[in-house]
DNA sequence: TTGTAGGCGTTATCAT
DNA sequence: ATGATAACGCCTACAA
């Protein structure tokens, strides 16, 4: 325990070869005679030698590591995103560093610091200020995840407009009036888009949209809170369009807890199509977004972009509405 | 964009001083005359110089970074844990690297690799094999989080036995028979402890415990699945003790979705006391565990332990039962 | 107060 | 096939 690790030089001395040979053997590059290789390998094994990342990083001028920056990590969304991202990074032999800002005020510093510890950074939505984004991009390749491209920084995102189809469905197909929107448009580009699509659908259906959204977060508990705010008021909405499934689930729980019938008294829709969406009763009508693919595409773009600039600048992944029962549709 | 970053030497030349002085100024150590400092600072500012982490790490022989290894990151538990951990790390001026294994078979390699990129590692529960834990501990300080100490590796965990009090409460105070336990004891030390406390409480109350638990994961969707398994069977349980709040919430949702009354037809308890626990209807009876503190304590122990070996070896944080309505207690 | 020079551990070039 | 040696960028005795 705590045996100071040996260095190339020491291994070289023990194996009676030069450091160059040890390096060649340990990383399997270049030509080394069978005999020498075995001798060196034996010493490496015996002393448990492992090349130091510090030295290697400096010599190779690369970290073999990329980072992904999130605002938080509650909920299945970030978990999926991470898995997609990591799967691709792993394939490229690159490690992944997750950085969570938790909306801390000094988080921009952490991101900047991170910039000098990795070969590239994927930044989720509005986690850092535009100014910071620029500075980071000046140091390492950056890809915006679930946001808009900016100043030459490419982006990967999902098509949020599909939530408009859901809204139209509620308005036109079901004939509901008085819809509410749960989500904070100022919180992230995704929610901004969704709120706008929600409004646009109202305009197209020539129905007056609510003036304001219910500006809460994206966690389940926020949905429960929203349910309280909406349902205990004087004129509860007939249907509520949520910025994501977690809040929709929260609203559903809140509504059922109040003895309301869903969709009878209140229709509810979400966004993401997380596993829970099809497990609850009634099942959740939502928009399916390829979260894993989103993460994977981001990683690919980031890692390939480490070399060549100027590939895709704005990848928008397709999404699709999933009609189940929480909106009032019959079970198929 | 892509302007190759300047090095100490170049800044030194521009400021007409030595590299030593630049270093002194940039890191604020040693004595530098007011005049010189300002001149150097101006150049640093002007060219946006920031010392390379690569060089610094190698020279200082430390990364200024610790890692925390998780099996996954769905749910509020890991989010809280991370925040507690980061708050302390931040105070020590240390960065935090989050590594998620996702139960991947090759994840042990990632952890090993990580060992040479950070100054210390906190490993959650059963995320790595014992053998791997040993090898990692041979390279850097390690703390086990939510698990037992092992081979000189200290641990920080919560007192899981309190779930026995909950079980006793259901058995004795409410007189329920036929309890079920949801959670996979093989999945993590925490669940192992909880399952054992559940059984022990049965023995003390002289009631026969169920032979087997419902061995599912710790996510909400697992709870919904468990509800299906338990409630659609021939002899549904009268009460179900869940390994954590997420699954308890899932069971609750599943039960309510089947038209059952909770706690009338089925009593439910959880573990953690997450925000949702007190927001659902009925509110969840559970065990409160100081998750944030758990993370914070782990970080402190890890970072302090970077220097001196031999501090606390097994910190067990207190937990307390929280009686609400899902167990059948009246609303207070 | 400031500068010189060696070292941190690795990789890679260029001889041999 | 192998070895000497120069980077890589920074920090820090030690010297001046």
XYZ file of C-alpha atoms in Angstrom, chain A:
332
model
C 0.000 0.000 0.000
C 1.432 3.323 -1.002
C 4.492 1.705 -2.626
C 5.687 4.545 -4.707
C 5.086 3.613 -8.291
C 8.055 2.852 -10.464
C 8.909 4.968 -13.481
C 9.993 4.009 -16.962
C 13.553 4.682 -16.062
C 13.527 2.283 -13.162
C 11.844 -0.403 -15.181
C 14.373 0.184 -17.920
C 17.224 -0.308 -15.497
C 15.698 -3.465 -14.066
C 15.100 -4.914 -17.508
C 18.489 -3.725 -18.704
C 17.098 -1.857 -21.669
C 16.517 1.803 -22.518
C 13.413 3.756 -21.568
C 12.492 3.884 -25.232
C 12.214 0.128 -25.326
C 10.123 0.008 -22.195
C 7.798 2.573 -23.708
C 7.577 0.615 -26.928
C 6.740 -2.550 -25.079
C 4.260 -1.039 -22.686
C 2.285 0.619 -25.414
C 2.791 -2.051 -28.004
C 4.150 0.213 -30.730
C 7.272 -0.111 -32.813
C 9.522 -3.091 -33.337
C 10.873 -5.021 -30.394
C 12.480 -8.442 -30.524
C 10.495 -11.271 -29.066
C 13.127 -11.932 -26.451
C 13.434 -8.370 -25.256
C 9.697 -7.874 -25.202
C 9.214 -10.844 -22.949
C 11.924 -9.781 -20.570
C 10.500 -6.290 -20.260
C 6.973 -7.595 -19.948
C 8.050 -9.832 -17.119
C 9.569 -6.948 -15.199
C 6.507 -4.794 -15.860
C 4.294 -7.535 -14.561
C 6.460 -8.280 -11.589
C 6.595 -4.701 -10.384
C 3.070 -3.841 -11.445
C 4.313 -0.971 -13.554
C 1.705 1.271 -15.138
C 2.750 4.356 -17.068
C 1.816 7.563 -15.298
C -1.014 9.494 -16.855
C 0.660 12.716 -15.842
C 3.762 12.052 -17.858
C 1.885 10.564 -20.733
C -0.546 13.430 -20.957
C 2.228 15.968 -21.105
C 4.216 14.048 -23.657
C 1.286 13.273 -25.898
C -0.274 16.645 -25.457
C -3.668 15.118 -24.978
C -5.715 13.868 -22.062
C -7.621 11.042 -23.677
C -10.633 12.449 -21.945
C -13.656 14.539 -22.827
C -16.153 16.168 -20.513
C -19.878 16.570 -20.484
C -21.396 19.414 -18.501
C -24.864 19.090 -16.994
C -26.992 21.444 -14.914
C -27.966 18.579 -12.602
C -28.463 14.889 -12.797
C -31.798 14.068 -11.279
C -34.077 11.940 -13.388
C -33.656 9.357 -16.101
C -32.954 11.890 -18.814
C -29.381 12.635 -17.850
C -28.718 9.041 -17.122
C -29.701 8.029 -20.635
C -27.840 10.916 -22.166
C -24.700 9.949 -20.320
C -24.933 6.367 -21.399
C -25.266 7.309 -25.028
C -22.362 9.682 -24.736
C -20.145 7.248 -22.932
C -20.826 4.407 -25.303
C -19.369 6.397 -28.174
C -16.523 7.865 -26.181
C -15.564 4.426 -25.032
C -15.469 3.211 -28.587
C -13.003 5.952 -29.352
C -10.934 4.958 -26.351
C -11.740 8.203 -24.639
C -12.680 8.663 -21.025
C -15.639 10.763 -19.954
C -15.641 13.333 -17.243
C -19.047 14.407 -15.959
C -19.307 17.882 -14.526
C -22.473 18.975 -12.768
C -23.000 22.678 -12.211
C -26.008 22.471 -9.898
C -26.675 26.040 -11.004
C -23.880 27.156 -8.739
C -22.837 30.734 -9.398
C -19.154 29.865 -9.672
C -19.731 26.906 -11.919
C -18.379 28.752 -14.908
C -14.966 28.603 -13.291
C -15.239 24.865 -12.965
C -16.062 24.602 -16.632
C -13.126 26.764 -17.546
C -10.860 24.700 -15.358
C -12.208 21.591 -16.973
C -11.226 22.988 -20.318
C -7.586 22.437 -19.470
C -8.116 18.910 -18.273
C -9.824 17.411 -21.288
C -9.627 17.313 -25.065
C -13.166 18.455 -25.653
C -16.342 19.480 -23.860
C -20.029 18.926 -24.478
C -22.129 21.522 -22.720
C -25.778 20.949 -22.021
C -28.299 23.663 -22.799
C -27.991 26.822 -20.796
C -25.532 25.598 -18.210
C -22.936 28.280 -18.822
C -23.048 31.913 -19.846
C -22.451 32.770 -23.488
C -19.250 34.542 -22.593
C -17.937 31.481 -20.825
C -18.913 29.297 -23.726
C -16.792 31.463 -25.982
C -13.794 31.309 -23.714
C -14.040 27.576 -23.371
C -14.416 27.173 -27.102
C -11.241 29.168 -27.532
C -9.343 26.510 -25.632
C -10.872 23.209 -26.679
C -13.442 21.860 -29.125
C -16.947 22.309 -27.774
C -20.351 20.946 -28.742
C -23.603 22.295 -27.372
C -25.994 19.551 -26.344
C -29.711 20.331 -26.392
C -29.173 23.944 -27.338
C -28.556 26.131 -30.340
C -25.281 26.446 -32.206
C -23.414 29.623 -31.322
C -20.404 31.473 -32.630
C -19.157 28.516 -34.563
C -19.877 26.060 -31.780
C -21.907 23.194 -33.250
C -24.999 21.818 -31.552
C -26.878 18.555 -31.291
C -30.506 18.658 -30.254
C -33.899 17.086 -30.636
C -36.812 18.469 -32.595
C -38.905 20.135 -29.927
C -41.600 21.318 -32.310
C -43.383 17.997 -32.021
C -44.866 19.174 -28.749
C -46.906 21.444 -31.011
C -48.520 18.378 -32.554
C -49.475 17.212 -29.119
C -50.941 20.605 -28.335
C -52.893 20.617 -31.590
C -54.137 17.151 -30.769
C -55.493 18.313 -27.428
C -56.979 21.450 -28.906
C -58.411 20.117 -32.138
C -58.870 16.361 -31.898
C -60.064 16.377 -28.323
C -61.502 19.862 -28.412
C -60.052 20.829 -25.040
C -59.874 24.465 -24.060
C -57.873 26.060 -21.254
C -54.566 24.299 -21.541
C -51.692 25.008 -19.191
C -47.977 24.657 -19.805
C -45.662 23.488 -17.039
C -42.009 24.376 -17.444
C -39.667 27.323 -17.202
C -38.828 28.660 -20.675
C -35.970 30.649 -19.211
C -34.412 27.518 -17.774
C -33.175 25.833 -20.915
C -33.321 26.103 -24.699
C -35.361 22.917 -24.849
C -38.104 24.341 -22.673
C -37.992 27.618 -24.558
C -38.613 25.757 -27.795
C -41.387 23.697 -26.299
C -43.175 26.666 -24.831
C -42.987 28.397 -28.179
C -44.309 25.362 -30.037
C -47.134 25.203 -27.501
C -48.036 28.803 -28.225
C -47.676 28.412 -31.964
C -50.102 25.486 -31.950
C -52.626 27.676 -30.175
C -52.279 30.373 -32.782
C -52.756 27.895 -35.568
C -55.870 26.526 -33.915
C -57.017 30.076 -33.287
C -57.277 29.471 -29.584
C -55.926 31.897 -27.061
C -52.917 30.439 -25.304
C -52.337 31.035 -21.616
C -50.359 34.192 -21.053
C -47.787 32.512 -18.874
C -46.384 29.063 -18.262
C -46.101 27.572 -14.788
C -42.390 28.262 -14.473
C -41.118 25.355 -12.419
C -38.192 22.977 -12.723
C -38.050 19.668 -14.531
C -38.236 17.250 -11.655
C -41.119 15.127 -10.544
C -41.526 17.133 -7.376
C -41.955 20.243 -9.503
C -44.822 18.515 -11.250
C -46.528 17.800 -7.951
C -46.076 21.422 -7.001
C -47.525 22.487 -10.337
C -50.533 20.264 -9.768
C -51.153 22.057 -6.508
C -50.865 25.431 -8.116
C -53.111 24.577 -11.036
C -55.747 22.379 -9.486
C -56.353 24.213 -6.255
C -56.923 27.452 -8.141
C -60.245 28.890 -9.148
C -60.257 27.812 -12.746
C -58.245 24.648 -13.142
C -57.144 23.834 -16.695
C -58.731 21.059 -18.732
C -55.368 19.790 -19.923
C -51.767 20.388 -19.056
C -48.821 20.131 -21.394
C -45.621 19.469 -19.466
C -42.101 20.270 -20.567
C -40.994 16.735 -19.785
C -42.237 13.399 -18.516
C -40.980 13.836 -15.003
C -43.130 16.878 -14.383
C -46.033 15.214 -16.189
C -45.705 12.268 -13.863
C -45.669 14.663 -10.938
C -48.820 16.384 -12.157
C -50.437 13.000 -12.673
C -49.607 11.929 -9.131
C -50.874 15.221 -7.797
C -54.117 14.964 -9.750
C -54.808 11.380 -8.758
C -53.992 12.246 -5.176
C -56.713 14.884 -5.312
C -59.183 12.301 -6.461
C -59.387 13.652 -9.973
C -59.823 11.412 -12.970
C -57.155 11.501 -15.649
C -57.905 12.099 -18.450
C -61.580 12.582 -17.486
C -61.086 15.695 -15.423
C -57.623 16.563 -16.537
C -55.608 15.504 -19.565
C -51.822 15.391 -19.215
C -48.950 15.110 -21.692
C -45.195 14.952 -21.294
C -41.979 14.858 -23.283
C -39.199 12.232 -23.481
C -41.065 8.943 -23.230
C -39.130 7.645 -20.256
C -39.858 4.092 -19.048
C -42.315 5.296 -16.406
C -44.464 6.938 -19.063
C -45.812 3.618 -20.256
C -45.965 2.078 -16.798
C -48.313 4.477 -15.071
C -52.083 4.284 -15.132
C -53.269 5.966 -17.323
C -50.266 5.670 -19.589
C -48.706 8.943 -20.553
C -49.159 10.588 -23.933
C -45.831 12.144 -24.772
C -43.179 12.898 -27.382
C -40.486 10.327 -27.893
C -37.042 11.796 -28.071
C -33.987 9.625 -28.860
C -32.067 10.591 -25.731
C -29.387 7.980 -26.051
C -28.826 8.848 -29.683
C -28.557 12.468 -28.686
C -25.723 11.653 -26.336
C -24.042 9.359 -28.806
C -24.222 11.851 -31.650
C -22.803 14.547 -29.431
C -19.868 12.372 -28.453
C -19.173 11.412 -32.043
C -19.270 14.991 -33.198
C -17.073 16.114 -30.356
C -14.483 13.430 -30.742
C -14.299 13.567 -34.508
C -14.230 17.341 -34.307
C -11.116 17.127 -32.186
C -9.265 16.795 -35.413
C -11.170 18.526 -38.182
C -13.201 21.628 -37.761
C -16.201 22.189 -39.912
C -18.427 19.158 -39.887
C -22.115 19.261 -39.019
C -23.041 22.464 -37.286
C -26.564 21.769 -36.153
C -27.829 18.236 -35.867
C -31.543 18.138 -35.121
C -32.759 14.654 -34.267
C -36.286 13.662 -35.121
C -38.916 13.099 -32.451
C -42.381 11.582 -32.637
C -45.626 11.935 -30.743
C -46.760 8.915 -28.762
C -50.489 8.874 -28.152
C -51.570 6.894 -25.117
C -54.396 7.393 -22.671
C -53.488 10.356 -20.497
C -54.644 12.737 -23.222
C -58.049 11.104 -23.560
C -57.363 8.705 -26.395
C -58.830 5.225 -26.011
C -56.460 2.408 -25.247
C -55.554 0.759 -28.523
